[in-house]
Each structure stands twice: as C-alpha cells, then as structure tokens.
Coordinates of C-alpha atoms in Angstrom, one line a residue:
M1 CA -5.0 -2.3 19.5
R2 CA -8.3 -3.5 20.9
G3 CA -8.3 -0.8 23.7
L4 CA -7.5 1.9 21.2
M5 CA -10.4 0.9 18.9
K6 CA -12.7 0.8 22.0
N7 CA -11.7 4.3 23.0
F8 CA -12.2 5.6 19.5
L9 CA -15.7 4.2 19.3
I10 CA -16.6 5.8 22.7
F11 CA -15.2 9.1 21.5
L12 CA -17.2 8.9 18.3
A13 CA -20.4 8.1 20.2
V14 CA -20.0 11.1 22.5
F15 CA -19.4 13.3 19.4
L16 CA -22.5 12.1 17.7
V17 CA -24.7 12.6 20.9
I18 CA -23.5 16.2 21.4
T19 CA -24.0 16.9 17.7
G20 CA -27.5 15.5 17.8
L21 CA -28.4 17.6 20.8
F22 CA -27.1 20.7 19.2
S23 CA -28.9 20.1 15.9
M24 CA -32.2 19.3 17.8
Y25 CA -32.2 22.7 19.5
A26 CA -30.7 24.7 16.7
A27 CA -32.9 23.4 13.9
P28 CA -36.4 22.0 15.0
A29 CA -38.2 19.7 12.7
D30 CA -41.2 22.3 12.2
S31 CA -38.9 25.3 11.5
P32 CA -40.8 28.2 9.8
R33 CA -39.8 29.7 6.4
R34 CA -37.1 32.3 6.6
T35 CA -37.6 35.6 4.7
D36 CA -36.0 39.1 4.7
V37 CA -37.0 42.5 6.1
S38 CA -38.2 43.9 2.7
T39 CA -40.7 41.0 2.3
L40 CA -42.0 41.7 5.8
V41 CA -42.5 45.4 5.1
A42 CA -44.4 44.6 1.8
Q43 CA -46.6 42.2 3.7
L44 CA -47.4 44.8 6.4
N45 CA -48.3 47.4 3.7
D46 CA -50.6 44.8 2.0
G47 CA -52.3 43.9 5.4
Q48 CA -51.2 40.2 5.3
V49 CA -49.6 40.1 8.7
K50 CA -51.6 38.9 11.7
A51 CA -49.0 38.9 14.5
V52 CA -45.3 39.6 15.1
T53 CA -43.2 38.3 18.0
V54 CA -39.9 39.9 18.7
R55 CA -37.2 37.6 20.2
G56 CA -33.9 39.5 20.2
S57 CA -32.7 39.8 16.6
D58 CA -35.4 37.3 15.3
L59 CA -38.9 38.3 14.3
E60 CA -41.5 35.5 14.3
V61 CA -44.2 36.5 11.8
V62 CA -47.7 34.9 11.5
L63 CA -49.7 35.7 8.4
K64 CA -53.4 35.8 8.2
D65 CA -53.5 32.6 6.2
G66 CA -51.6 30.8 9.0
T67 CA -48.2 30.8 7.4
R68 CA -45.2 31.2 9.8
E69 CA -42.1 33.1 8.8
T70 CA -38.9 34.1 10.4
V71 CA -37.1 37.4 9.8
R72 CA -33.7 38.3 11.1
K73 CA -33.0 42.0 11.8
E74 CA -29.9 43.8 13.0
I75 CA -29.1 43.2 16.6
T76 CA -28.6 47.0 17.4
E77 CA -32.0 48.0 15.9
S78 CA -35.4 47.6 17.6
F79 CA -38.5 46.5 15.6
S80 CA -39.9 50.0 15.7
E81 CA -36.7 51.5 14.3
V82 CA -36.8 49.0 11.4
L83 CA -40.4 50.0 10.6
R84 CA -39.4 53.7 10.8
N85 CA -36.4 53.3 8.5
Y86 CA -38.6 51.5 6.0
Q87 CA -41.3 54.3 6.3
V88 CA -44.1 51.9 7.3
A89 CA -47.2 54.0 8.2
P90 CA -48.4 53.5 11.8
E91 CA -52.0 52.8 10.6
K92 CA -50.6 49.6 8.9
L93 CA -50.0 48.2 12.3
A94 CA -53.5 48.8 13.6
G95 CA -54.6 45.1 13.2
V96 CA -51.2 43.5 13.9
T97 CA -50.4 42.1 17.3
V98 CA -46.8 42.9 18.3
D99 CA -45.3 40.9 21.2
V100 CA -41.8 41.6 22.4
R101 CA -40.1 38.7 24.4
D102 CA -36.6 38.1 25.8
Q103 CA -34.8 34.9 24.8
E104 CA -34.7 32.4 27.7
G105 CA -34.8 28.7 28.7
A106 CA -32.5 25.8 27.8
G107 CA -32.8 26.4 24.1
F108 CA -31.4 29.9 24.4
W109 CA -28.4 28.7 26.5
L110 CA -27.7 25.7 24.3
A111 CA -27.8 27.8 21.2
T112 CA -25.5 30.3 22.8
L113 CA -23.0 28.0 24.5
L114 CA -22.9 24.9 22.3
P115 CA -20.8 26.5 19.5
F116 CA -18.1 27.2 22.2
L117 CA -18.5 24.1 24.3
V118 CA -18.6 21.4 21.6
P119 CA -14.9 21.9 20.5
F120 CA -13.8 22.2 24.0
L121 CA -15.6 19.0 25.1
L122 CA -14.3 17.0 22.1
I123 CA -10.7 18.1 22.9
A124 CA -11.1 17.4 26.6
T125 CA -12.6 13.9 25.9
F126 CA -9.8 13.0 23.5
L127 CA -7.1 14.1 26.0
Y128 CA -8.8 12.1 28.8
F129 CA -8.7 8.9 26.9
M130 CA -5.1 9.4 25.8
M131 CA -4.0 10.1 29.4
R132 CA -5.9 7.0 30.6
Q133 CA -4.1 4.8 28.0
V134 CA -0.7 6.2 29.1
Q135 CA -1.6 5.5 32.8
G136 CA -2.7 2.0 32.0
A137 CA 0.5 1.3 30.2
N138 CA 2.5 2.6 33.1
S139 CA 0.5 0.6 35.6
R140 CA 1.0 -2.6 33.6
A141 CA 4.7 -1.9 33.4
M142 CA 4.9 -1.4 37.2
M143 CA 3.0 -4.8 37.6
F144 CA 5.2 -6.7 35.2
G145 CA 7.4 -8.0 38.1
Q146 CA 4.5 -8.9 40.3
S147 CA 3.5 -12.5 41.0
R148 CA 0.6 -13.9 39.0
A149 CA -0.3 -16.5 41.7
R150 CA -4.0 -17.2 42.1
Q151 CA -5.1 -17.1 45.7
I152 CA -8.0 -19.3 46.9
A153 CA -9.4 -18.1 50.2
P154 CA -10.4 -20.7 52.8
Q155 CA -14.0 -19.5 52.7
S156 CA -14.3 -20.0 48.9
M157 CA -16.5 -23.1 48.9
R158 CA -16.6 -23.3 45.1
D159 CA -12.8 -23.9 44.8
R160 CA -12.4 -25.7 48.1
A161 CA -11.4 -29.4 48.2
T162 CA -10.7 -31.8 51.0
F163 CA -9.3 -35.3 51.4
K164 CA -12.8 -36.7 50.8
D165 CA -12.6 -35.3 47.2
V166 CA -9.3 -37.2 46.6
A167 CA -9.9 -41.0 46.2
G168 CA -7.1 -43.5 46.5
V169 CA -3.5 -42.3 47.3
R170 CA -3.9 -43.4 50.9
E171 CA -0.2 -43.3 51.8
A172 CA 0.1 -39.8 50.2
K173 CA -2.8 -38.5 52.3
E174 CA -1.3 -39.9 55.4
E175 CA 2.0 -38.2 54.7
L176 CA 0.3 -34.9 54.1
Q177 CA -1.9 -35.2 57.2
E178 CA 1.2 -34.1 59.1
V179 CA 1.3 -30.8 57.1
V180 CA -2.4 -30.2 57.9
E181 CA -1.8 -30.8 61.7
F182 CA 1.2 -28.5 61.7
L183 CA -0.8 -25.7 60.1
R184 CA -3.7 -26.2 62.5
Q185 CA -1.6 -26.7 65.7
P186 CA 2.0 -25.5 65.1
K187 CA 2.7 -25.3 68.9
K188 CA 2.2 -29.0 69.2
F189 CA 5.3 -29.7 67.1
Q190 CA 7.3 -26.6 68.2
S191 CA 7.0 -27.5 71.9
L192 CA 8.9 -30.8 71.1
G193 CA 11.5 -29.0 69.0
A194 CA 10.2 -30.5 65.8
R195 CA 10.4 -28.7 62.6
I196 CA 7.9 -29.4 59.9
P197 CA 9.4 -29.7 56.4
K198 CA 9.4 -26.4 54.6
G199 CA 8.8 -28.0 51.2
V200 CA 6.9 -31.0 50.2
L201 CA 7.4 -32.4 46.7
L202 CA 4.6 -34.3 45.1
I203 CA 6.0 -36.8 42.5
G204 CA 3.9 -38.8 40.1
P205 CA 2.8 -39.4 36.5
P206 CA 0.6 -36.8 34.9
G207 CA -3.1 -37.1 35.9
T208 CA -2.5 -38.8 39.2
G209 CA -4.0 -35.9 41.2
K210 CA -1.0 -33.8 42.4
T211 CA -2.8 -30.5 42.1
L212 CA -6.0 -31.7 43.6
L213 CA -4.1 -33.2 46.5
A214 CA -2.4 -29.9 47.2
R215 CA -5.8 -28.1 47.1
A216 CA -7.1 -30.7 49.5
V217 CA -4.3 -30.0 52.0
A218 CA -5.2 -26.3 52.0
G219 CA -8.9 -27.2 52.4
E220 CA -8.3 -29.5 55.3
A221 CA -6.1 -27.0 57.0
N222 CA -8.5 -24.1 56.2
V223 CA -5.8 -21.7 55.2
P224 CA -5.2 -19.5 52.1
F225 CA -3.8 -21.3 49.0
F226 CA -1.5 -19.7 46.5
N227 CA -1.4 -21.5 43.1
I228 CA 1.2 -20.7 40.4
S229 CA 2.9 -22.6 37.6
G230 CA 6.6 -22.8 37.3
S231 CA 6.5 -21.5 33.8
E232 CA 4.8 -18.2 35.0
F233 CA 8.0 -17.1 36.7
V234 CA 10.2 -17.1 33.6
E235 CA 10.1 -14.3 31.1
M236 CA 12.5 -13.2 28.4
F237 CA 13.6 -10.2 30.5
V238 CA 16.3 -10.9 33.0
G239 CA 15.3 -10.4 36.6
V240 CA 11.5 -10.6 36.1
G241 CA 11.3 -14.2 37.4
A242 CA 13.2 -13.4 40.5
S243 CA 11.1 -10.3 41.1
R244 CA 7.9 -12.4 40.8
V245 CA 9.3 -15.0 43.3
R246 CA 10.0 -12.2 45.8
D247 CA 6.5 -10.8 45.3
L248 CA 4.9 -14.2 45.7
F249 CA 6.7 -14.9 49.0
R250 CA 6.0 -11.4 50.2
K251 CA 2.2 -12.0 49.7
A252 CA 2.5 -15.4 51.4
K253 CA 4.1 -13.9 54.5
R254 CA 1.2 -11.5 54.8
A255 CA -1.3 -14.4 54.7
V256 CA 0.4 -16.8 57.2
P257 CA -0.5 -19.6 57.8
C258 CA -0.8 -20.5 54.2
I259 CA 0.2 -22.9 51.4
V260 CA 2.1 -22.0 48.3
F261 CA 1.7 -24.5 45.5
I262 CA 4.1 -24.4 42.5
D263 CA 2.9 -26.7 39.7
E264 CA 5.3 -28.1 37.2
L265 CA 8.4 -27.2 39.2
D266 CA 10.7 -28.7 36.6
A267 CA 9.9 -25.8 34.3
V268 CA 12.1 -23.5 36.6
G269 CA 13.9 -26.0 38.8
R270 CA 16.1 -27.9 36.3
Q271 CA 19.7 -28.5 37.0
R272 CA 21.9 -25.4 36.7
G273 CA 25.0 -25.2 34.6
A274 CA 23.6 -27.3 31.8
G275 CA 25.3 -25.1 29.2
L276 CA 22.1 -23.8 27.6
G277 CA 21.7 -20.0 28.0
G278 CA 24.9 -19.5 30.0
S279 CA 25.3 -19.2 33.8
N280 CA 23.2 -16.0 34.0
D281 CA 20.2 -17.1 32.2
E282 CA 16.8 -16.0 33.4
R283 CA 15.7 -19.5 34.5
E284 CA 18.7 -20.0 36.8
Q285 CA 18.2 -16.5 38.3
T286 CA 14.6 -17.4 39.2
L287 CA 15.7 -20.7 40.7
N288 CA 18.4 -19.0 42.7
Q289 CA 15.7 -16.6 44.1
I290 CA 13.5 -19.6 45.1
L291 CA 16.3 -21.2 46.9
V292 CA 17.1 -18.0 48.8
E293 CA 13.4 -17.4 49.8
M294 CA 13.0 -20.9 51.1
D295 CA 16.2 -20.5 53.2
G296 CA 14.8 -17.2 54.5
F297 CA 11.9 -18.8 56.4
D298 CA 12.4 -19.1 60.1
A299 CA 11.2 -22.0 62.2
T300 CA 8.1 -20.1 63.3
T301 CA 6.8 -19.1 59.9
N302 CA 3.7 -21.2 59.0
I303 CA 4.3 -21.3 55.3
I304 CA 4.3 -24.7 53.5
I305 CA 5.7 -24.9 50.0
L306 CA 4.0 -27.7 48.0
A307 CA 5.4 -28.4 44.5
A308 CA 4.5 -31.0 41.9
T309 CA 6.5 -32.6 39.1
N310 CA 6.6 -35.7 37.0
R311 CA 10.3 -35.3 36.3
P312 CA 12.2 -35.4 39.7
D313 CA 15.3 -36.7 38.0
V314 CA 16.0 -33.4 36.3
L315 CA 15.6 -31.1 39.4
D316 CA 18.6 -29.3 40.8
A317 CA 20.2 -30.9 43.8
A318 CA 20.0 -27.7 45.8
L319 CA 16.2 -28.0 45.7
L320 CA 16.1 -31.5 47.1
R321 CA 18.5 -31.0 50.0
P322 CA 17.3 -31.0 53.6
G323 CA 15.8 -27.7 54.6
R324 CA 14.1 -27.1 51.2
F325 CA 12.1 -29.9 49.5
D326 CA 13.2 -32.5 52.0
R327 CA 9.9 -34.4 52.0
R328 CA 8.9 -36.3 48.9
V329 CA 5.4 -37.8 48.5
T330 CA 5.0 -40.3 45.6
L331 CA 1.7 -40.7 43.9
D332 CA 1.5 -44.1 42.1
M333 CA -0.9 -45.2 39.4
P334 CA -4.1 -46.2 41.0
D335 CA -4.8 -49.9 41.6
I336 CA -8.1 -51.6 41.0
N337 CA -9.6 -50.5 44.4
D338 CA -8.4 -46.9 43.9
R339 CA -9.8 -46.8 40.4
E340 CA -13.2 -47.9 41.7
E341 CA -13.1 -45.2 44.5
I342 CA -12.0 -42.5 42.0
M343 CA -14.9 -43.3 39.7
K344 CA -17.4 -43.1 42.6
V345 CA -16.2 -39.6 43.3
H346 CA -16.5 -38.5 39.7
A347 CA -19.9 -40.3 39.4
K348 CA -21.6 -38.3 42.2
N349 CA -23.1 -35.6 39.9
K350 CA -23.9 -38.1 37.1
P351 CA -27.2 -40.2 37.0
M352 CA -26.1 -43.8 36.8
A353 CA -28.3 -46.7 35.9
K354 CA -28.7 -49.4 38.6
S355 CA -27.0 -51.9 36.3
V356 CA -23.7 -50.0 36.2
K357 CA -20.9 -51.9 37.9
L358 CA -18.0 -49.7 38.5
R359 CA -15.9 -52.7 39.7
D360 CA -16.1 -54.2 36.3
V361 CA -15.0 -50.9 34.8
A362 CA -12.1 -50.8 37.2
V363 CA -11.0 -54.2 36.1
R364 CA -11.0 -53.1 32.5
T365 CA -9.0 -49.9 33.1
P366 CA -5.5 -50.9 34.3
G367 CA -3.0 -48.1 33.8
F368 CA -5.7 -45.4 33.9
T369 CA -4.9 -42.3 36.0
G370 CA -7.5 -40.3 37.9
A371 CA -7.7 -37.8 35.0
D372 CA -8.3 -40.7 32.5
L373 CA -11.1 -42.0 34.7
A374 CA -12.7 -38.6 34.9
N375 CA -12.5 -38.3 31.2
L376 CA -13.9 -41.8 30.8
L377 CA -17.1 -41.0 32.7
N378 CA -17.4 -37.7 30.9
E379 CA -17.2 -39.4 27.6
A380 CA -19.9 -41.9 28.8
A381 CA -22.1 -39.0 29.8
I382 CA -21.7 -37.4 26.4
L383 CA -22.6 -40.6 24.7
A384 CA -25.7 -41.0 26.8
A385 CA -26.8 -37.5 26.0
R386 CA -26.3 -38.1 22.3
R387 CA -28.5 -41.2 22.5
N388 CA -31.2 -39.2 24.3
K389 CA -30.9 -41.2 27.5
K390 CA -31.7 -40.0 31.0
V391 CA -29.1 -42.1 32.8
I392 CA -25.7 -43.5 31.9
D393 CA -25.6 -47.3 31.2
Q394 CA -22.8 -49.7 31.4
A395 CA -22.6 -49.8 27.6
E396 CA -21.7 -46.1 27.4
I397 CA -19.0 -46.5 30.1
L398 CA -17.4 -49.5 28.3
E399 CA -17.5 -47.7 25.0
G400 CA -16.0 -44.7 26.8
I401 CA -12.9 -46.8 27.6
E402 CA -12.3 -47.4 23.9
R403 CA -12.8 -43.7 23.1
V404 CA -10.2 -42.8 25.7
L405 CA -7.7 -45.4 24.5
L406 CA -8.2 -45.2 20.8
G407 CA -10.5 -42.3 19.9
P408 CA -14.1 -42.2 18.6
E409 CA -15.4 -44.6 16.0
R410 CA -15.0 -43.7 12.3
R411 CA -17.8 -45.6 10.7
S412 CA -17.7 -43.1 7.8
H413 CA -14.2 -44.5 7.0
L414 CA -15.5 -47.2 4.6
M415 CA -13.1 -49.9 3.4
D416 CA -13.7 -52.1 0.4
E417 CA -14.3 -55.8 0.8
H418 CA -10.6 -56.7 0.2
E419 CA -9.3 -54.2 2.8
K420 CA -11.9 -55.2 5.3
K421 CA -10.9 -58.9 4.9
I422 CA -7.2 -58.0 5.4
T423 CA -8.1 -56.1 8.5
A424 CA -10.2 -59.0 9.8
Y425 CA -7.4 -61.5 9.3
H426 CA -4.9 -59.1 10.9
E427 CA -6.9 -58.6 14.1
A428 CA -8.0 -62.2 14.2
G429 CA -4.3 -63.1 14.2
H430 CA -3.7 -60.9 17.2
G431 CA -6.6 -62.4 19.1
L432 CA -5.8 -66.0 18.2
V433 CA -2.1 -65.8 19.3
A434 CA -3.0 -63.8 22.5
H435 CA -5.5 -66.6 23.4
E436 CA -3.0 -69.4 22.8
M437 CA 0.0 -67.9 24.5
P438 CA -0.2 -68.8 28.2
K439 CA 1.5 -65.6 29.4
A440 CA -0.3 -63.1 27.2
D441 CA -3.1 -60.9 28.5
P442 CA -6.6 -62.1 27.7
V443 CA -8.6 -60.6 24.8
R444 CA -11.4 -58.3 25.8
K445 CA -12.6 -57.2 22.4
I446 CA -11.8 -57.5 18.7
S447 CA -13.2 -55.0 16.2
I448 CA -12.6 -54.1 12.6
V449 CA -14.4 -50.7 13.0
S450 CA -12.0 -47.9 12.6
R451 CA -11.1 -45.9 15.7
G452 CA -8.7 -42.9 15.7
R453 CA -5.9 -43.8 13.2
A454 CA -6.4 -47.6 13.5
A455 CA -8.3 -49.5 10.9
G456 CA -9.1 -52.1 13.5
Y457 CA -8.0 -53.1 17.0
T458 CA -7.7 -55.9 19.5
L459 CA -8.2 -54.8 23.1
K460 CA -6.2 -56.9 25.6
L461 CA -6.3 -56.1 29.3
P462 CA -4.7 -58.0 32.2
E463 CA -6.8 -59.8 34.8
K464 CA -5.1 -57.8 37.6
D465 CA -2.7 -54.9 38.1
K466 CA 0.9 -55.8 37.4
Y467 CA 4.0 -53.9 38.6
M468 CA 6.6 -56.3 37.3
K469 CA 6.7 -58.4 34.1
S470 CA 8.8 -61.5 33.3
R471 CA 10.7 -62.4 30.2
A472 CA 8.0 -64.9 29.2
E473 CA 5.3 -62.2 29.4
Y474 CA 7.4 -60.0 27.1
T475 CA 8.1 -62.7 24.6
A476 CA 4.4 -63.5 24.5
E477 CA 3.6 -59.9 23.9
L478 CA 6.2 -59.8 21.0
A479 CA 4.5 -62.8 19.5
V480 CA 1.1 -61.1 19.7
L481 CA 2.4 -58.0 18.1
L482 CA 3.8 -59.9 15.2
A483 CA 0.7 -62.1 14.8
G484 CA -1.2 -59.6 12.6
F485 CA 1.8 -59.4 10.3
E486 CA 2.2 -63.2 10.2
A487 CA -1.6 -63.7 9.6
E488 CA -1.5 -61.5 6.5
A489 CA 1.6 -63.2 5.1
A490 CA 0.1 -66.7 5.7
V491 CA -3.3 -66.0 4.2
F492 CA -2.5 -63.5 1.4
G493 CA 1.1 -64.3 0.7
E494 CA 2.1 -60.7 1.2
V495 CA 1.8 -58.0 3.9
T496 CA 0.4 -54.5 4.0
T497 CA 1.3 -51.2 5.7
G498 CA -1.3 -52.0 8.4
A499 CA 1.4 -53.8 10.5
S500 CA 3.8 -50.8 10.6
N501 CA 2.9 -49.7 14.1
D502 CA 3.1 -53.3 15.4
L503 CA 6.6 -53.7 13.9
R504 CA 7.7 -50.5 15.4
E505 CA 6.4 -51.4 18.9
A506 CA 7.9 -54.9 18.7
T507 CA 11.4 -53.5 17.7
R508 CA 11.2 -51.0 20.6
M509 CA 10.2 -53.7 23.1
A510 CA 13.0 -56.1 21.9
R511 CA 15.5 -53.3 22.3
R512 CA 14.4 -52.6 25.8
L513 CA 14.6 -56.3 26.7
I514 CA 18.3 -56.3 25.8
M515 CA 19.5 -52.8 26.6
E516 CA 17.4 -51.9 29.7
F517 CA 16.1 -55.1 31.3
G518 CA 19.1 -57.4 30.8
M519 CA 17.0 -60.3 29.5
S520 CA 19.3 -61.5 26.8
D521 CA 21.3 -64.6 27.5
K522 CA 23.9 -63.7 25.0
M523 CA 24.4 -60.1 26.2
G524 CA 24.2 -60.9 29.8
P525 CA 22.7 -59.0 32.8
R526 CA 23.8 -55.5 32.1
T527 CA 22.4 -52.3 30.6
F528 CA 23.6 -50.5 27.5
G529 CA 23.5 -46.8 26.8
E530 CA 23.3 -43.8 29.1
R531 CA 20.8 -41.0 28.3
E532 CA 21.5 -37.5 29.5
E533 CA 18.5 -35.3 29.8
M534 CA 19.2 -32.2 27.6
I535 CA 15.9 -31.1 26.2
F536 CA 15.9 -28.7 23.2
L537 CA 12.7 -28.0 21.3
G538 CA 11.1 -30.9 23.2
R539 CA 13.6 -33.6 22.0
E540 CA 16.5 -35.4 23.5
I541 CA 19.6 -34.4 21.7
H542 CA 22.2 -36.5 23.4
E543 CA 22.5 -40.2 24.2
Q544 CA 25.8 -41.5 25.4
R545 CA 27.0 -44.9 24.1
D546 CA 29.0 -46.8 26.7
F547 CA 29.6 -49.8 24.4
S548 CA 31.7 -50.5 21.3
E549 CA 30.7 -51.0 17.7
K550 CA 31.1 -54.7 18.1
V551 CA 28.6 -54.7 21.0
A552 CA 26.2 -52.6 18.9
E553 CA 26.3 -55.3 16.2
M554 CA 25.6 -57.9 18.8
I555 CA 22.6 -55.9 20.1
D556 CA 21.2 -55.6 16.6
S557 CA 21.7 -59.4 16.1
E558 CA 19.8 -60.1 19.4
I559 CA 17.0 -57.8 18.5
S560 CA 16.6 -59.7 15.2
R561 CA 16.7 -63.0 17.1
F562 CA 14.0 -61.9 19.6
I563 CA 11.7 -60.8 16.7
A564 CA 12.4 -63.9 14.6
E565 CA 11.6 -66.2 17.6
A566 CA 8.4 -64.3 18.2
R567 CA 7.4 -64.5 14.6
K568 CA 8.0 -68.2 14.6
S569 CA 5.8 -68.7 17.6
A570 CA 3.0 -66.7 16.0
H571 CA 3.4 -68.6 12.7
D572 CA 3.2 -72.0 14.5
I573 CA 0.0 -71.0 16.3
I574 CA -1.6 -69.6 13.2
T575 CA -0.7 -72.7 11.2
R576 CA -1.9 -75.1 13.9
K577 CA -5.1 -73.2 14.6
R578 CA -6.0 -72.1 11.1
D579 CA -9.5 -73.3 11.5
K580 CA -10.0 -71.1 14.6
L581 CA -8.5 -68.2 12.7
E582 CA -11.1 -68.7 10.0
D583 CA -13.9 -68.9 12.6
I584 CA -12.9 -65.5 14.1
V585 CA -12.7 -63.9 10.7
R586 CA -16.1 -65.2 9.7
V587 CA -17.7 -63.7 12.7
L588 CA -15.8 -60.4 12.3
L589 CA -16.9 -60.0 8.7
V590 CA -20.6 -60.4 9.8
K591 CA -20.7 -58.6 13.2
E592 CA -17.5 -56.4 12.9
T593 CA -17.1 -56.6 16.7
I594 CA -16.5 -59.6 19.0
E595 CA -16.7 -59.3 22.8
R596 CA -14.8 -61.5 25.2
E597 CA -17.6 -63.9 26.0
E598 CA -18.3 -64.6 22.3
F599 CA -14.6 -64.8 21.5
E600 CA -14.0 -67.4 24.3
A601 CA -17.0 -69.4 23.0
L602 CA -15.4 -69.7 19.5
F603 CA -12.8 -72.0 21.0
K604 CA -15.4 -74.3 22.7
T605 CA -17.8 -74.9 19.9
P606 CA -17.3 -74.8 16.1
V607 CA -18.9 -71.9 14.2
P608 CA -21.3 -73.0 11.4
P609 CA -20.4 -71.7 8.0
A610 CA -22.1 -68.5 6.9
P611 CA -25.2 -69.0 4.7
P612 CA -24.6 -68.2 1.0
K613 CA -25.7 -64.8 -0.1
P614 CA -28.8 -64.8 -2.3
S615 CA -28.0 -64.1 -5.9
A616 CA -29.4 -61.0 -7.5
A617 CA -32.5 -61.7 -9.7

C-alpha cells in the first residue's frame, strides 16, 4: 500500500510539471488582447495601426497608442489576401510596418508537439510504474525461499569482535580457541587425522554472551560470519524453511572458511514427533534439512556451525549426536571476578569518576549476567546525564543496581501516613529477621520509596557467590519472607495485601524444598512430579504426577508445616527484638532509606526518640 501511494505521488508530480511547462509556453503572463479580423480592418481604415507582424495564422498588431492585440486569420489565406477580401485601400497601409516571420524555436515546437506528447507521456509513465510493481512482486516471490542470514565480513571493523571484547567465560574461550586454530591452520589437524567438531553448541542462561562469543570466534579467526535466528527459518508455508536452510549452506560453502551462527536453536530444533502439527509440520521439515546439510559436509570443508540456546533439554537427539553438535560449551553466570572484568569492558567508553570502585559493585551484583551489567552501567550513565554531571559517580552505579532489579523510583506515588507506617513496619520486619537469622543474607538497604510495583523493598545480597544452598539457608529465607506479614500482624493486629508476593514466593520455595530438593524429613529424599515440556502459547500444559492423592495431602501438610515454622521463627524474633523494630521504623519514617552501615549501627547503639513536631500556631 505504501509503495502504491508513493508511485501515485510521483505520477501526479510528473503530470503537474508537464502541465505547467505546457501552460507556460502556451499562455504567457503578458499575453496581448485577442480581437477579430473585422476590428483590425476598422483600425486600419481609421489609421490606428502602427505595425503588424505575421506569424503563420497569427497576426500580432501594435496600435499607435502602444496597445498590443492578437488576431487569428485562416491558415490558407495570406495577410494580403485578407486585406483584399475586406477591400482595404493600399494607401491605408502607407504608414503601417508589416513584418512577415515564420514560427520557430522551442515555443513553436512545444506548442505543436505537447498536445500530442502529453497524453502519450502520461500513459507511458503509468504503464512503467505498473510494470515495475509487478516485477518487484515477482522478485520478492522468487526471494521468499532465500536465506535471510546477515553476513559480517572479516574486514568490517564496526561489527568485528575478538576475545578481548568478551570478559569472563575463560573456560568457554579456551574451548573455542580450538575452533579458531582449525579455521586458521586446518592442515595442522588434518595431518594428524583429527576432525574438528562440525557443530559447537553454546549453552547458557539469557544474557551470558553467547552471541558475542560467537562473533568473537569469527573475529579471532578473521573469517566471514553468517548470523541468523532459528525463528527466521520457519514460515507458515511448507518447504520455505528447508529452502532457506539450503540457501544458507549454499552461501556458506561459497565463503569457506566461515562460521555459521544460528541463534535460539530451540526455535527450530525441538524434539520431533511431539504431536503438535503432525509429522509433516514445517518446523520438522526445516530441522530435517539442517540435519541433512550438516551430514553433507566432508572432512575438508572449513565451515563451523555455532548455535546458541538456553534450553538444551528440549533439543532433538539427532542434533546432539556425534558428527553434528557434538561439542557443547557451557557459559555459566559470571562470578565476582568475571563481573568486575565485564564492567571494565563496558566502562571503556564511559567517563568514570576516580572514586568509582567496580569491585564493590561486583560484590553487590551476584546473579547478574553480562547483559544485566551492561544495562546497569547504561542506567548509571543516564542518571548522571539527568543530573548534569560530566562523569559517572559510585552513587549513580549503586542506584542503577536498584533500577535494574526493581525499576525506577516512583516518588510521585504518594502514600498517606497510615500506609507509609504499615510499609515501614513491613520492611523493618524483613530487615530485622534477616539480621537475626544466622544463615540469612545480610541486608544492604531498606527503603519505603516505591520502585516498580513494590511500595517498599529490602535489598539483601550474599557476601559471596553461592552455587549451593543448605536447608538452613532456605528455612532462614522463608522466615525473612514471612517477617513482613508477621510484623504487620504483631503491630496492627491485621495484615494487608502488601504481603501477597512474599506469601506466594514462600509457598513456592516450600514446595520446591519438598518436591525437588528432598529436604523434608517426613517425605524423605525423593522428588515428586515429572514435568514434560510441551509448550503451547508460552505455557506448560502438562505435568505428570507420579504420586498418589495420599502423598499429595502429605505434601500439602509439609508445605504448611514449613511455613508455620518459618512464621514462628519470625514471630519470636520480632517479639524479642521489638525495640529494634521500632528503631528501624523510626529512622525509616524520617529518612525513607537506610543503607547497610546505618542499619548495622542501629544494633550497636540505641536510637534517640524523634523530637516532637511543633504544633501549629
């Protein structure tokens, strides 16, 4: 529709230009008055005519008073014959200058040809645009089955990346260094009878740098890089995906040695025969073609297939067998050292203040991926720009952590004094129990300023990276989750809806302790339930129960017991440390935010009561 409108506007513009040219030559702005032959004869007889210029069938008359007139005669008659027919005496022409000229120049030709050329040009222009539209549709139809892979040439410095641009993931880079050496020196491996893996599967959570690492491999090897997403193969028309796979590998074979990178492989590589779409569905046909093309490579073809996914458990077994994706490289969440190195990479083009300590930021960001850390520094840069600063300070980076975790502050979300007090006791309960439980993570910050959808928040972060958690740590976390609920009940005698998310998270955690981790003494060391990954409209629609109704009742009873014990622990701490709870609330109501140092100081020295507010005069 947009192309048709564009062609119509071009056609209209051409028409207006041609019409304007024609009107400019056909009707000049200072055109003389047009009269008839009888009037000219009368003027000749009265002696009013000064000069007459004959141009074909037009007579240009100039009167003695300077007036200009135009008279049109018959084409077959000359000017003298017209005067003879009207019986004008020869002596009347004694003082009249008669000049006979032929029509010539561009004006003559335009006036003669434009009436014939304009319709022809308009029709020809219309037909040209119509034919071009048809040809464009045909060419798009012919390109429908072609691959949409984006090729990055090795000399493209703007899109080029190397291992220096990828911080952390040391083991993954060591594994992929073999691929780089094979692409650089294939004979070194072939002389020993070695065969480099045809396919390398990058596995890791979202944001850990799988795509960047694949680009770095191509940059290190200095070879062309073809990038395509798994979803770009699949269309609603059967056979299109397979055609695009064939075209992709055809292009790759012309550019050897090269790297083909398929992002989100699980979009097209899921297990076949799932029962959704039948055995001939388009996704399975595309997967079949990928398997065939990977088998078609011989040992001397320098093409490496890199693919990335965060769901290796749903991939078809034929993809993972030796000879296809037989090398798997796992990218874990970055540890504290990796996070510091990642932030150094992303901070290269950002002016940082000398007081910035990226190590302290790395300590506060456990569980952050490379993408999260890049977003964190970007948020810090935005905050510094909004505050009209020339460099980024530590304060902007620390606030960026909270923006990434919870969202921006909502200071316009005003609460009345009663709701603000409830929020203060709720968050103070979380902080107090977290401080008193020996296995709980330390409190970094407590705030009653709204962020995202939360009215307030308590930020707890571990001292070091953890890869395993004990039952004591989980039970401490359960007590912390229920502390806000218990603080509201202890102080106000009732609870609000503010604890709904805490209760949901506590129930989910208690269920996992019993059904997944085997941490229930009553249920024993076993798991319950078997999930089958059948995704429809983004949701799991099948979960197999491998236990009886009696066991289900026991599981529900154990969930209630875990939550009841956690609530009792929170209640005991809040009752025993009620004075500290009041201290925390008193500071929160005044400052709205408490950092870790000030929070820890509250348990060392008592807080003086707040001065009474002056009464209004």
